Coordinates of N, CA and C and ligand atoms in Angstrom, one line a residue:
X1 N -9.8 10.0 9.7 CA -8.9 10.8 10.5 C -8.6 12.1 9.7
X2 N -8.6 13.4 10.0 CA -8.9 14.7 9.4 C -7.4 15.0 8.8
X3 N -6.3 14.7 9.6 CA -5.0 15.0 9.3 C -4.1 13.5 8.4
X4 N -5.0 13.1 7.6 CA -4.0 11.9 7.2 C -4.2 11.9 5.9
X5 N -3.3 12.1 5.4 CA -3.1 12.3 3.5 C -3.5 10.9 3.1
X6 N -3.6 9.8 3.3 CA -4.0 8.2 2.7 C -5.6 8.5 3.4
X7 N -5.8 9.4 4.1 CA -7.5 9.2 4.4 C -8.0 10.1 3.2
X8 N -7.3 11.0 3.1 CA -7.4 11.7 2.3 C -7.5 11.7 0.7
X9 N -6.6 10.8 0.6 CA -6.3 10.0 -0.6 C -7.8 8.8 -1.2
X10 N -8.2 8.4 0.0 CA -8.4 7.2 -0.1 C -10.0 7.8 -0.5
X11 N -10.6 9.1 0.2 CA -11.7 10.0 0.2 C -11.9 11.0 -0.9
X12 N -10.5 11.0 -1.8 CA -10.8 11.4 -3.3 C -10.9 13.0 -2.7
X13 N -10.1 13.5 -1.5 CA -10.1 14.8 -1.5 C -8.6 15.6 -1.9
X14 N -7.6 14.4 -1.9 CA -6.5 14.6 -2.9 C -6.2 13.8 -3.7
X15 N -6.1 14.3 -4.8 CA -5.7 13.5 -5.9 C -4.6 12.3 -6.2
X16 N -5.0 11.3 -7.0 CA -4.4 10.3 -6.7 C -4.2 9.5 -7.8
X17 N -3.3 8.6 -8.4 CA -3.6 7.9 -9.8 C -4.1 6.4 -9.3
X18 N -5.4 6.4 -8.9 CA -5.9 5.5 -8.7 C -5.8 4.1 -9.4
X19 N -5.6 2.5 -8.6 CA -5.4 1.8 -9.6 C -6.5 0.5 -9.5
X20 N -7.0 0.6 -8.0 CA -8.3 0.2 -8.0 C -9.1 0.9 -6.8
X21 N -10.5 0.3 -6.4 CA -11.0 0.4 -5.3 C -12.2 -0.5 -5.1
X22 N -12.5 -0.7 -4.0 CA -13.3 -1.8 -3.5 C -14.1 -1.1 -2.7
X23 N -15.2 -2.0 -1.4 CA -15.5 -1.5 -0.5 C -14.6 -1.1 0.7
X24 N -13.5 -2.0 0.8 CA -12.5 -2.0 1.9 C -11.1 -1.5 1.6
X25 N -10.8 -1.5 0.2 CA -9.5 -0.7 -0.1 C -9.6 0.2 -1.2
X26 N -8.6 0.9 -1.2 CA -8.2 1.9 -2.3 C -6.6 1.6 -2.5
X27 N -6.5 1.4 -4.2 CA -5.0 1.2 -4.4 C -4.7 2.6 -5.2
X28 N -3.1 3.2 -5.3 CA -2.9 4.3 -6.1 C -1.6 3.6 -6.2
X29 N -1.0 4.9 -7.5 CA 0.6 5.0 -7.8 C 1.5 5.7 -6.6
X30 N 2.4 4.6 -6.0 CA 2.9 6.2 -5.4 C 3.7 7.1 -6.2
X31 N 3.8 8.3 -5.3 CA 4.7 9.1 -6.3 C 5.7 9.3 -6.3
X32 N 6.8 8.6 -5.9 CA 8.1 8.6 -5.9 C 8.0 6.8 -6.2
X33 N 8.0 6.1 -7.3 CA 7.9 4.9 -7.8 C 9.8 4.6 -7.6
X34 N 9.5 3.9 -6.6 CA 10.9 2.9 -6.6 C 11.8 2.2 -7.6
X35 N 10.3 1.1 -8.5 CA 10.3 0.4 -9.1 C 8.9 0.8 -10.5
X36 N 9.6 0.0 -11.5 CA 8.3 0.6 -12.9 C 6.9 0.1 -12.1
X37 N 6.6 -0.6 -11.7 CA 5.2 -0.3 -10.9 C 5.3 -0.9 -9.2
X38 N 4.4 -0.1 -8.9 CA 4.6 1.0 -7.7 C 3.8 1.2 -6.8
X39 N 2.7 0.2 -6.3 CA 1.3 0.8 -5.7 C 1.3 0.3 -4.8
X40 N 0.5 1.6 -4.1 CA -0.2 1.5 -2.3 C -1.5 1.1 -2.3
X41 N -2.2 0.0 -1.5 CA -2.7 -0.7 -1.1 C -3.2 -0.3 0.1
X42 N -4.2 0.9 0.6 CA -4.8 0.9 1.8 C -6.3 0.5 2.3
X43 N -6.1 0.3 3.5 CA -7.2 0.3 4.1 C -8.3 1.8 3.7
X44 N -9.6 1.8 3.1 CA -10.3 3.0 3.3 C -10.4 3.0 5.0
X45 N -10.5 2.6 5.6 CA -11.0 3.2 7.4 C -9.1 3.6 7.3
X46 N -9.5 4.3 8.2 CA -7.8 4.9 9.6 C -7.7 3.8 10.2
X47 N -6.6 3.3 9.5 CA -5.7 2.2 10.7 C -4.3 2.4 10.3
X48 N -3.6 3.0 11.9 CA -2.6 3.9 11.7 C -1.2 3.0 10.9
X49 N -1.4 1.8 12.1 CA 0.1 0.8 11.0 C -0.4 -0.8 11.0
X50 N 0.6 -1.6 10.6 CA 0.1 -2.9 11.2 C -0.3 -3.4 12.7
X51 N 0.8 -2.2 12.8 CA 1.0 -3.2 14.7 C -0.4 -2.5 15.7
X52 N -1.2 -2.0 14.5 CA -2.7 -1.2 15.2 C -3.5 -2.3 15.1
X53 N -2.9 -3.5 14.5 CA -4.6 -4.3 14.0 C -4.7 -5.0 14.8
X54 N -6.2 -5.7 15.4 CA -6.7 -6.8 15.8 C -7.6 -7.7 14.9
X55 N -8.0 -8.9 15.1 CA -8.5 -9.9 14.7 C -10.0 -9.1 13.9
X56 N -10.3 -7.6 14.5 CA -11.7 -7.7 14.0 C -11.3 -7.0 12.5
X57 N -10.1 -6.6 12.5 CA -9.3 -6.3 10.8 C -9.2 -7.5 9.7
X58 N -9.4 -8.2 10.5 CA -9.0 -9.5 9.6 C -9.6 -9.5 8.0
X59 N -10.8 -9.0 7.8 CA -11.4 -8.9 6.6 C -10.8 -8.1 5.9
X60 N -10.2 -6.8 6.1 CA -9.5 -6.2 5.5 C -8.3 -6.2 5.1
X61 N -7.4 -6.9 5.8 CA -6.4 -7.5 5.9 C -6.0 -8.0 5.2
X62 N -6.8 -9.3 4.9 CA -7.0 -10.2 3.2 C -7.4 -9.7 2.5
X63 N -8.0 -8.6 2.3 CA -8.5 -7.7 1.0 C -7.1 -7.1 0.5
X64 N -6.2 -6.8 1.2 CA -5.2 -5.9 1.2 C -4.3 -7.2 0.1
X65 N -4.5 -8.2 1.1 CA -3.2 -8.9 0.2 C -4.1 -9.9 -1.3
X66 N -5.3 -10.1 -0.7 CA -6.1 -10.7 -1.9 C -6.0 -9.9 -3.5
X67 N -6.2 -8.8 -3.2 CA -5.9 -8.0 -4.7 C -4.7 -7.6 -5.1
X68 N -3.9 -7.9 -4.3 CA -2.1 -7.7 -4.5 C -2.1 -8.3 -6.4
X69 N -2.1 -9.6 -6.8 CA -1.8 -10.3 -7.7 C -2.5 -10.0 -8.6
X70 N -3.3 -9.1 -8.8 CA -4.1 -8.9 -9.7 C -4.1 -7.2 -10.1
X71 N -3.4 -6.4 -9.0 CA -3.3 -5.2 -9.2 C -1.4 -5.0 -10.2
X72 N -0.9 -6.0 -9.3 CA 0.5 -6.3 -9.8 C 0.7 -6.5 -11.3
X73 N -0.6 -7.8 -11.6 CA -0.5 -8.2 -13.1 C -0.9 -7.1 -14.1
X74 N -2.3 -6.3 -13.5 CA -2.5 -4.9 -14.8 C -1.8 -4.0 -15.0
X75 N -0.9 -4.2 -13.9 CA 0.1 -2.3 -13.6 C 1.8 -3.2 -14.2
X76 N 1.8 -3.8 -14.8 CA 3.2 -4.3 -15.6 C 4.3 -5.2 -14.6
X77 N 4.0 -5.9 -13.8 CA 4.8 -7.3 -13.3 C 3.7 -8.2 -13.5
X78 N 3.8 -8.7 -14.5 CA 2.6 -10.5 -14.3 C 3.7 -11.1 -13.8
X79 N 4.6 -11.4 -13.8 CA 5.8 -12.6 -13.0 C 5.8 -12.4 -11.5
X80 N 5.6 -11.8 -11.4 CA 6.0 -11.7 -9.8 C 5.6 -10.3 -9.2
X81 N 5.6 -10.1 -7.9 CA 5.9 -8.7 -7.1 C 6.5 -8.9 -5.9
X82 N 6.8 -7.9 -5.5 CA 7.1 -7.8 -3.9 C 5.8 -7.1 -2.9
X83 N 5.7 -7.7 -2.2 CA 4.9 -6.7 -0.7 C 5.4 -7.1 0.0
X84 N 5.0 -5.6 0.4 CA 6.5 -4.5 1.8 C 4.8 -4.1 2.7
X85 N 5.0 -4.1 4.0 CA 4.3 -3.5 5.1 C 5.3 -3.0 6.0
X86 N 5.8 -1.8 5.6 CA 6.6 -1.2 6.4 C 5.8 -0.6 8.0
X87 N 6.4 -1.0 9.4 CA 5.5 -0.9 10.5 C 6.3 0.1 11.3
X88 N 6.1 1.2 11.6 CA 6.7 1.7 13.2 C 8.0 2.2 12.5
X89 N 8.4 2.6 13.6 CA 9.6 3.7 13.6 C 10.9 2.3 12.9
X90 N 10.9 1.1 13.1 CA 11.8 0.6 13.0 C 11.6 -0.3 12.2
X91 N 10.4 -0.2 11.2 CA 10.1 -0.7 9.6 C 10.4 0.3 8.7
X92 N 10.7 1.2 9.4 CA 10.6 2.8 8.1 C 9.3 3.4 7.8
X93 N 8.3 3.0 8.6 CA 7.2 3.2 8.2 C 7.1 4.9 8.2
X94 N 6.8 5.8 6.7 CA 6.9 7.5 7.2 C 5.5 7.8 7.4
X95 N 4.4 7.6 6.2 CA 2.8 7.6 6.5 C 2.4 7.1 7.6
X96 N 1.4 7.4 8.7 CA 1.0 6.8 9.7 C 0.0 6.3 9.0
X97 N -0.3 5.7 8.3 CA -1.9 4.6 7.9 C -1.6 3.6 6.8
X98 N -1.8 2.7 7.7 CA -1.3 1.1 7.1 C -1.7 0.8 5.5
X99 N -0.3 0.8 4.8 CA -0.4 0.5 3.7 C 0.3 -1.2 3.0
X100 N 0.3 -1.6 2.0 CA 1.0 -2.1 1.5 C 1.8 -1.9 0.3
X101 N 2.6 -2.2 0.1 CA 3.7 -1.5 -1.2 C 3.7 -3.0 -1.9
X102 N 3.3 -2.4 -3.5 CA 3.6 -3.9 -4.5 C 4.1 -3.3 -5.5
X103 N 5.9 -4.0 -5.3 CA 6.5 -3.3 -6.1 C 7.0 -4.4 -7.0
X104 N 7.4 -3.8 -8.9 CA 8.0 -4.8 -9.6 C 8.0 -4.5 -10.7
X105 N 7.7 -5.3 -11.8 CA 8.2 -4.3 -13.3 C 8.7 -5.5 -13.9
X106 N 9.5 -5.9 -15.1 CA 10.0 -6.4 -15.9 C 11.2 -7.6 -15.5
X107 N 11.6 -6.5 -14.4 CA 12.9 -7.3 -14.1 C 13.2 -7.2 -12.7
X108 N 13.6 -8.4 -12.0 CA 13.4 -8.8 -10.2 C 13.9 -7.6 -9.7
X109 N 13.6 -7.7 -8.9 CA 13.1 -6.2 -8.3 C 14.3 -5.9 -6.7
X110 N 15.6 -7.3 -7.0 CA 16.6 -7.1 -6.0 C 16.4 -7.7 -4.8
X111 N 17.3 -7.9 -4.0 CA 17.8 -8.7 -2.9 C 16.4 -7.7 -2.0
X112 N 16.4 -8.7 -0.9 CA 14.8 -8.1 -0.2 C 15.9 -7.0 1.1
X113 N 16.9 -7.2 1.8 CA 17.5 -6.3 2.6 C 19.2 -6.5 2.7
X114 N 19.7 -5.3 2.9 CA 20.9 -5.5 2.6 C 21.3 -5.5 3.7
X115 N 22.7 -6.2 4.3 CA 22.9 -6.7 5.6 C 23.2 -5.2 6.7
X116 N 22.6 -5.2 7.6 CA 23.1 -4.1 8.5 C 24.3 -4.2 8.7
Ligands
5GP1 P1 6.3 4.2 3.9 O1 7.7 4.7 4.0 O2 5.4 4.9 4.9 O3 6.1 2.7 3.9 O4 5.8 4.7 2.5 C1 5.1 5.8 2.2 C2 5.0 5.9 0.7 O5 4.0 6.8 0.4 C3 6.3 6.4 0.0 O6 6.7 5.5 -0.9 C4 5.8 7.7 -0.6 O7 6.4 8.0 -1.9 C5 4.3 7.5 -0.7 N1 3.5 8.8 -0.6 C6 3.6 9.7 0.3 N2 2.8 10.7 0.1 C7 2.1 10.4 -1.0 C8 1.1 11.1 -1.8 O8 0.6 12.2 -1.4 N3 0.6 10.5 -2.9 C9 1.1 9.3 -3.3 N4 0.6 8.7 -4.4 N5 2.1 8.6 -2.6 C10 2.6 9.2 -1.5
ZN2 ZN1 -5.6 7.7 7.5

């Protein structure tokens, strides 16, 4: 997609501190890091959020979460992480192209939502 900064990202036409890549994903730092490590998890194809996927995603889908625990352990949480798939206007999702967030660091990384 011509107007998507994560296609963009993911196409090495904006710069990015890359933390892996495959045939089906690209991971980076984000840049406003929440937490001491901090990485997005995309799809290389345009797929705008979760609530865009069908069953023929499925491969990528598991790529997304299969390298989670391995990108988690070189980038400084081996104990644990969090993943976040923020979806739609009422996950907070701001990028339109489905990512994953694996966030963590040294020390737990906090209550998962605070009560509305
Ligand atoms: P969302 O709220 O959509 O789940 O999260 C989007 C995330 O993308 C945010 O944490 C934001 O800091 C990150 N982000 C947005 N634009 C860029 C960018 O150009 N480069 C990087 N590395 N991260 C970005
Ligand atoms: Zn995109």
């Amino acid at each position: 997609m011509t107007d998507c900064v994560f296609c963009k990202i993911a196409q090495g036409e904006i710069p990015s501190g890359k933390a892996y890549e495959d045939d089906l994903v690209y991971a980076f730092h984000d840049i406003h890091p929440l937490r001491p490590t901090h990485i997005l998890v995309i799809p290389k194809k345009h797929i705008a959020s979760l609530a865009e996927t069908t069953a023929a995603d499925e491969p990528v889908l598991g790529r997304l979460l299969s390298v989670a625990q391995r990108l988690a352990t070189e980038n400084g949480s081996p104990e644990g992480f969090r993943a976040i798939i923020n979806t739609g206007r009422i996950g907070g999702q701001e990028v339109p192209h489905l990512h994953l967030h694996i966030v963590g660091g040294a020390t737990p990384v906090g209550p998962m939502l605070n009560k509305a």
